[in-house]
CSV table of C-alpha atoms in Angstrom, one decimal:
chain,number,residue,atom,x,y,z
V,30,UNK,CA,-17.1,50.5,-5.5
V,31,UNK,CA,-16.6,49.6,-1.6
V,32,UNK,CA,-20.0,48.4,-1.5
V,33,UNK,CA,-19.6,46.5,-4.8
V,34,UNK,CA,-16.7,44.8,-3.6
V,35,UNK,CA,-18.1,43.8,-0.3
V,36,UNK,CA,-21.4,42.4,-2.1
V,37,UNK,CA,-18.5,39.9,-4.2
V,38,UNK,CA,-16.5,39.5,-1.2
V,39,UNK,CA,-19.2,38.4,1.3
V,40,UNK,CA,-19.4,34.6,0.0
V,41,UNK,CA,-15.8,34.3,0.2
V,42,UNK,CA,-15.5,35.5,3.8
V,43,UNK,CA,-18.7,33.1,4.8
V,44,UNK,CA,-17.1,30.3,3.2
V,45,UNK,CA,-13.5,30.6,5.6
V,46,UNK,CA,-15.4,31.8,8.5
V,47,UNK,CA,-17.9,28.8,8.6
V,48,UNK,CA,-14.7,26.9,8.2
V,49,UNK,CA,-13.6,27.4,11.3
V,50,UNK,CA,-17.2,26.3,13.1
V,51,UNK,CA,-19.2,23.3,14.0
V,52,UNK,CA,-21.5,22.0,11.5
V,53,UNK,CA,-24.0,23.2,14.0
V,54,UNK,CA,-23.0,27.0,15.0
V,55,UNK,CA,-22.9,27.3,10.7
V,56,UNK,CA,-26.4,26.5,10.5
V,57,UNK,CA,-27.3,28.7,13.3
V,58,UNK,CA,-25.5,31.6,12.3
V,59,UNK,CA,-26.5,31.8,8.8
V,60,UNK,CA,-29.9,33.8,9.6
V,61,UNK,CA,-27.3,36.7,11.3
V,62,UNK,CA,-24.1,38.5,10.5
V,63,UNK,CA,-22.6,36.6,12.8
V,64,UNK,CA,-22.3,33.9,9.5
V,65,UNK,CA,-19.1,36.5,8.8
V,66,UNK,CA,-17.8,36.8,11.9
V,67,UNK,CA,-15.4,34.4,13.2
V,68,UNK,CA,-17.3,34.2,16.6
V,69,UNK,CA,-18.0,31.4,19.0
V,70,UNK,CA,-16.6,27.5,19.1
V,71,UNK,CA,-14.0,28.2,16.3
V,72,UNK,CA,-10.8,26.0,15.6
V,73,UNK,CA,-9.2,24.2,13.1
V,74,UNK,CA,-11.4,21.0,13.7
V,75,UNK,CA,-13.0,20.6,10.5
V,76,UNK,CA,-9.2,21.0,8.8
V,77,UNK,CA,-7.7,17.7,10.3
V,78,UNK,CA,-11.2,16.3,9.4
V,79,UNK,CA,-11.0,17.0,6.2
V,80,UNK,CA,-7.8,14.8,5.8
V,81,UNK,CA,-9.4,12.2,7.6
V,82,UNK,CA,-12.1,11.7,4.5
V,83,UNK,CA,-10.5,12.3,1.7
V,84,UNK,CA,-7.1,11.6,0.0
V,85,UNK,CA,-7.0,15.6,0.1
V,86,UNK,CA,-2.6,15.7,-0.6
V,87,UNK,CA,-3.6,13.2,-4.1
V,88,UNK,CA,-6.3,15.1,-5.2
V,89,UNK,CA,-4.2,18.7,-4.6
V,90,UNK,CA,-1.3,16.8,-6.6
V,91,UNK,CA,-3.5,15.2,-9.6
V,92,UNK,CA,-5.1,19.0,-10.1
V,93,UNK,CA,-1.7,20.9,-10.2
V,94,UNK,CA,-0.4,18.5,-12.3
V,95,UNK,CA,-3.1,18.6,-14.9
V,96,UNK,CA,-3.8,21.9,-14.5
V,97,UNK,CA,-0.2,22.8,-14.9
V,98,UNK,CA,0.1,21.0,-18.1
V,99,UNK,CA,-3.0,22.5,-19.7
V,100,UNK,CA,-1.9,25.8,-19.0
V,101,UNK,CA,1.6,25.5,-20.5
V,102,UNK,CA,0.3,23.5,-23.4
V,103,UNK,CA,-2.6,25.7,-24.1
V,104,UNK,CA,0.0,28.7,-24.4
V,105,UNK,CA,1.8,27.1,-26.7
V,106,UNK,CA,-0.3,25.5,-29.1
V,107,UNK,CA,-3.3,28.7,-28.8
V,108,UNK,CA,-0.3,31.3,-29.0
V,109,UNK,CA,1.1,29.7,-32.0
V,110,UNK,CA,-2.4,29.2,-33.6
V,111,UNK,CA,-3.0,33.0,-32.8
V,112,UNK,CA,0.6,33.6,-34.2
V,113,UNK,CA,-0.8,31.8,-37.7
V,114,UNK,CA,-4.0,33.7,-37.7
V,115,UNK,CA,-2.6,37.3,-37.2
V,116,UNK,CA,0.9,37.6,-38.9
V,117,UNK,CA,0.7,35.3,-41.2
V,118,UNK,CA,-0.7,35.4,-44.8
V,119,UNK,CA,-2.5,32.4,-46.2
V,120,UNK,CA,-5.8,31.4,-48.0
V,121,UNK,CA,-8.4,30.4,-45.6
V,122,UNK,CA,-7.5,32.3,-42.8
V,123,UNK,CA,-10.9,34.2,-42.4
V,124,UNK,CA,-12.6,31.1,-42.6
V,125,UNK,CA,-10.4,28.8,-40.1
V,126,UNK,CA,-11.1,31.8,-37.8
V,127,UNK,CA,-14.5,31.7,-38.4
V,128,UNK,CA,-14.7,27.9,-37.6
V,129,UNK,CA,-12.4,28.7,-34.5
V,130,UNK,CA,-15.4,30.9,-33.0
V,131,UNK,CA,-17.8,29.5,-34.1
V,132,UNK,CA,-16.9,26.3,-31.7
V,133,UNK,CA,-17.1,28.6,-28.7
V,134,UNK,CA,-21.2,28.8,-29.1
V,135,UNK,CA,-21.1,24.9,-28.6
V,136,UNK,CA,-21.3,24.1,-25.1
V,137,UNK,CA,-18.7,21.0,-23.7
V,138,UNK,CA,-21.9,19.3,-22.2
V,139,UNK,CA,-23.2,18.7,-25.7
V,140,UNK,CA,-20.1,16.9,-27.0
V,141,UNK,CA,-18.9,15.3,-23.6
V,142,UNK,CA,-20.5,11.9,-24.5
V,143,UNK,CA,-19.4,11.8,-28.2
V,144,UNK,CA,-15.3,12.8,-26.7
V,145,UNK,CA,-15.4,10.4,-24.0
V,146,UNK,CA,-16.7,7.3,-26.7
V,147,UNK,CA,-13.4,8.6,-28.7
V,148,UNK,CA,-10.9,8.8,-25.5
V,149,UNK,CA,-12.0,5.4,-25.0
V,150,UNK,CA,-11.1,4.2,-28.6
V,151,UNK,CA,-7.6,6.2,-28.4
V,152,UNK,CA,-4.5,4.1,-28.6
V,153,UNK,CA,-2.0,4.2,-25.4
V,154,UNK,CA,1.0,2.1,-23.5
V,155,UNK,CA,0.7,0.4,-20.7
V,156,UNK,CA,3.4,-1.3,-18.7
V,157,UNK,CA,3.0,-5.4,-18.4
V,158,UNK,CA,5.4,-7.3,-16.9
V,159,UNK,CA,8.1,-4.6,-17.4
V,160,UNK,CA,7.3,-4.6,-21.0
V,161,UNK,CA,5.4,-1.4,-23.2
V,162,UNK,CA,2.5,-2.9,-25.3
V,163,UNK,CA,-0.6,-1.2,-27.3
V,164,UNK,CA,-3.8,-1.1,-25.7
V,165,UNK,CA,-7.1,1.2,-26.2
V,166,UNK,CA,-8.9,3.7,-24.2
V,167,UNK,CA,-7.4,6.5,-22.4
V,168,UNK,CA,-9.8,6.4,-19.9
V,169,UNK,CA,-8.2,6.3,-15.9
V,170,UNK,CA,-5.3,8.2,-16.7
V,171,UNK,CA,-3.8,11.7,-16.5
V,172,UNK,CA,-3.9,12.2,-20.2
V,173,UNK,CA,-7.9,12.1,-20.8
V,174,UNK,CA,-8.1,15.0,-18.4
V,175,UNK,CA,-4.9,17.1,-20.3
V,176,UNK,CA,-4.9,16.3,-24.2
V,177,UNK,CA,-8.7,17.3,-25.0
V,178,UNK,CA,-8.5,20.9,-23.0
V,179,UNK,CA,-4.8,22.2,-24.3
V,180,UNK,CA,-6.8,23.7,-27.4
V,181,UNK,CA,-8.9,26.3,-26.8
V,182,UNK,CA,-11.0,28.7,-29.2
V,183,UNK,CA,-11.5,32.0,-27.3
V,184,UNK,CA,-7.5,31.6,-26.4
V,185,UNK,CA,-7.1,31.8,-29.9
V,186,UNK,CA,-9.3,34.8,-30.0
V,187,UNK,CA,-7.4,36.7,-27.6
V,188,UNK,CA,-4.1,35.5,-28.4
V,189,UNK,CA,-5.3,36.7,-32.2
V,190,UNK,CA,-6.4,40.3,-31.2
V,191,UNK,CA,-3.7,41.0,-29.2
V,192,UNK,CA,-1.0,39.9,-31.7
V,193,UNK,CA,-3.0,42.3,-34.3
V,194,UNK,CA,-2.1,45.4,-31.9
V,195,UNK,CA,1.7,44.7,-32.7
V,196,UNK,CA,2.9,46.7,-35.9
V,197,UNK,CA,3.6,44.5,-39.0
V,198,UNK,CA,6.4,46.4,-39.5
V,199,UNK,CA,8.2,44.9,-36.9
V,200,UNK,CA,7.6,41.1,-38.8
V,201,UNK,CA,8.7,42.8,-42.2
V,202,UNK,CA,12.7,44.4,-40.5
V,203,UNK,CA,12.9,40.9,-38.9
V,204,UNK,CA,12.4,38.9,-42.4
V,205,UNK,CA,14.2,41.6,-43.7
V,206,UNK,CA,17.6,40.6,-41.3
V,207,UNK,CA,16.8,36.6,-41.4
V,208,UNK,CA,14.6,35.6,-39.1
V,209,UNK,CA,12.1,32.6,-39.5
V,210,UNK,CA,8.8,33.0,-38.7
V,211,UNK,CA,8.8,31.2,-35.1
V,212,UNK,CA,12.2,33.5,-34.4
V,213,UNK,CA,9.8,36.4,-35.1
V,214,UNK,CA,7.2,34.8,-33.2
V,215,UNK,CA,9.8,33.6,-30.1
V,216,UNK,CA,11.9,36.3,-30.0
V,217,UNK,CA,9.7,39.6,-31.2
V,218,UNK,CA,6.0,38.8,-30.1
V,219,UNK,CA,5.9,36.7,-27.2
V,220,UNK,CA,8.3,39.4,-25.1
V,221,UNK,CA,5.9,42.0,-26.3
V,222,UNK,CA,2.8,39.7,-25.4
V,223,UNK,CA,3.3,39.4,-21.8
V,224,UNK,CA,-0.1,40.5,-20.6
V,225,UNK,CA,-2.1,38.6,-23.3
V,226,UNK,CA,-0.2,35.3,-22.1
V,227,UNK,CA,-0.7,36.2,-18.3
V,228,UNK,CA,-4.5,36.6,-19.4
V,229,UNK,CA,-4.5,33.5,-21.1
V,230,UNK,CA,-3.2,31.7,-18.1
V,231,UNK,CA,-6.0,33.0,-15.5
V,232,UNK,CA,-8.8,32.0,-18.1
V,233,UNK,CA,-7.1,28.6,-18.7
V,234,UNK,CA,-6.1,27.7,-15.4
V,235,UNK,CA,-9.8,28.3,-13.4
V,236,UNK,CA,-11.5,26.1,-16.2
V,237,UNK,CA,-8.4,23.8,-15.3
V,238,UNK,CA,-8.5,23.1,-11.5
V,239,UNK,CA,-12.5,23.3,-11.5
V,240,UNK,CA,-13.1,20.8,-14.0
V,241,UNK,CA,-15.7,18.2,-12.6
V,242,UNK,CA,-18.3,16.6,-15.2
V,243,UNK,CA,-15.2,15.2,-17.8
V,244,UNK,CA,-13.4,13.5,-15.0
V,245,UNK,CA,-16.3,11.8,-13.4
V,246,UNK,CA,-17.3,10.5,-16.2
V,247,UNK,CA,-13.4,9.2,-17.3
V,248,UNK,CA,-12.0,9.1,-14.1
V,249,UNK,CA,-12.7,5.9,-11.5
V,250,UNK,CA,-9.7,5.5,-9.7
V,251,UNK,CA,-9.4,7.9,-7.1
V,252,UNK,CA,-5.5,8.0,-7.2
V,253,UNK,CA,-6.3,9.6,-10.9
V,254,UNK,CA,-9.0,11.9,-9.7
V,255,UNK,CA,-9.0,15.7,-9.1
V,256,UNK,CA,-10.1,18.3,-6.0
V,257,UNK,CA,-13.3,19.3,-7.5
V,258,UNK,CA,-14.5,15.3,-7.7
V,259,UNK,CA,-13.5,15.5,-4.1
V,260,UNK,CA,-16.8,17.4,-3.1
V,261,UNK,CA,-19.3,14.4,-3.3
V,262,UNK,CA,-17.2,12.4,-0.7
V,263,UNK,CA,-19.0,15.2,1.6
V,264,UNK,CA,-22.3,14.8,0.5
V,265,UNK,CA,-23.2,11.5,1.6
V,266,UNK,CA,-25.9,10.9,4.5
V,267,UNK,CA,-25.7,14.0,6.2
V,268,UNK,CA,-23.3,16.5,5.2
V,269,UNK,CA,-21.1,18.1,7.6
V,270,UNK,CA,-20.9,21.7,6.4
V,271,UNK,CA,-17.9,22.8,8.6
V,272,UNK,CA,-15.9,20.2,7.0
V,273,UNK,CA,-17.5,20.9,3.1
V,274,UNK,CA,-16.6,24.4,3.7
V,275,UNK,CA,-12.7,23.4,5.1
V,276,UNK,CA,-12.7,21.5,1.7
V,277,UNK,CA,-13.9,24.6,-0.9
V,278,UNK,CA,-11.5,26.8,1.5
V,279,UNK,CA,-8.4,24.9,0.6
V,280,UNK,CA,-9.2,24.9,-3.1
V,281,UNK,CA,-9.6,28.1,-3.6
V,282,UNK,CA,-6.5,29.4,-2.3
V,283,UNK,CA,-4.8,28.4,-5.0
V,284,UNK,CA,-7.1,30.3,-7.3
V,285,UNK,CA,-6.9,33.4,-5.2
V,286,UNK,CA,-3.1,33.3,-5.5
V,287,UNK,CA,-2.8,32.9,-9.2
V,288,UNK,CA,-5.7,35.7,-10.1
V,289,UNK,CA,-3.8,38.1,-7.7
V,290,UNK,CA,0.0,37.4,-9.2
V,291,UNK,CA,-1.5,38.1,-12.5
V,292,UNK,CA,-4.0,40.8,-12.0
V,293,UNK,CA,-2.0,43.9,-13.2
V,294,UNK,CA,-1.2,41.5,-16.5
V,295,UNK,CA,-5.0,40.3,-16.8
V,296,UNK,CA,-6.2,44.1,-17.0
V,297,UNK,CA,-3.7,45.2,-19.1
V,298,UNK,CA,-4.6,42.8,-21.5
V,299,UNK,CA,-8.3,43.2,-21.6
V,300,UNK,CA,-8.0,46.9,-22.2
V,301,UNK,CA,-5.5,46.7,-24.9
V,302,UNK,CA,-7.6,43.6,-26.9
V,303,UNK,CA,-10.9,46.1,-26.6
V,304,UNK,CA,-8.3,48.4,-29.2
V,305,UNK,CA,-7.2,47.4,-32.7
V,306,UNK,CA,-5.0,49.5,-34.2
């Protein structure tokens, strides 16, 4: 297991190690183990450089914002859609279900031209001269990267499985004493679904903050764009790999924090959706 985690572990450490070194001394060092040492010229150079190339404070700030909003939306809507599909009784069900899986076999790439001609036909407001008027096209805006990812399929799956672990009988004494159905799905299921809704937040949130093809293609302003679009400032003439490795440092961190917070919650909750009953 030491060695297995070492094996994972490895990029990571190369990534903030070369960090810390001239373009140069990366290159050099990548045929050795000194690549995972934090040996020779190091400093926080290529830090401060990043800064100096790209908007790096908007780009942190557009990507927690959006991500933040799909991941509290997604709960929502893909809890109460899991809600529907487990404790509820109604004609179709199987088959909605069916549909909702059946979407995950699609991949995004195939249907990312089709979304963005609809985005762009999608009513909004704009502000002119202090006043709100109707326009089209939700393209260049926060929205276009939020709205299309709040629903997901295989949240709904899990969301579904995990809710069918909880006894009925606990839906049947609430009806029984008066409670709706979203007071039996507010107050009964989502205390008892803490690890399915920590889960859900990992798996939404990395998808989230690493999303790069749908905002280069609806995304030109760079005070709209988010981290990940930041990586091609890097790659023009000759990359400097000190600085592209600053860059992937800083957005990772706040991956690396969110998986560790939650990882008690996310293994919980994989274990108990591989058991029905």
């Amino acid at each position: 297991m030491s060695g297995l985690a070492l094996f994972f572990i490895a990029p990571l450490v190369f990534m903030f190690v070369s960090s810390l070194k001239p373009s140069g001394q990366v290159m050099s060092d990548s045929n050795s183990v000194r690549a995972l040492l934090p040996v020779g010229d190091i400093s926080l150079d290529n830090y401060s450089a990043v800064f100096d190339r790209v908007p790096v404070g908007q780009f942190l700030f557009n990507s927690v914002l959006i991500t933040v909003f799909i991941v509290v939306g997604g709960l929502f809507v893909n809890s109460m859609a899991g809600f529907a599909l487990s404790r509820l009784e109604w004609r179709g069900r199987g088959l909605v279900f069916g549909i909702i899986i059946a979407t995950l076999i699609v991949p995004f790439e195939t249907i990312a031209v089709p979304l963005v001609y609809w985005v762009s036909m999608l009513p909004t407001l704009v502000m002119e001269g202090g006043v709100l008027k109707y326009d089209f096209g939700w393209l260049n805006s926060y929205h276009v990267q939020i709205v299309p990812f709040i629903a997901n399929a295989f949240a709904v799956f899990l969301f579904t499985q995990y809710f069918s672990t909880i006894p009925k009988s606990l839906d049947e004494a609430a009806r029984i004493d008066g409670a709706s159905w979203f007071m039996i799905y507010r107050k009964l299921i989502v205390p008892l679904s803490g690890p399915a809704f920590a889960t859900v937040a990992i798996l939404t949130f990395l998808p989230a903050w690493n999303q790069y093809l749908w905002p280069l293609m609806t995304v030109q302003k760079e005070e709209l764009r988010p981290v990940m679009i930041g990586m091609q400032y890097f790659f023009q003439l000759n990359p400097e790999w000190g600085e592209v490795m600053a860059y992937t440092s800083m957005i990772t961190i706040p991956v690396l924090v969110v998986f560790l917070a939650f990882q008690r919650a996310f293994v919980s909750s994989i274990a108990a959706t591989g058991v029905k009953g």
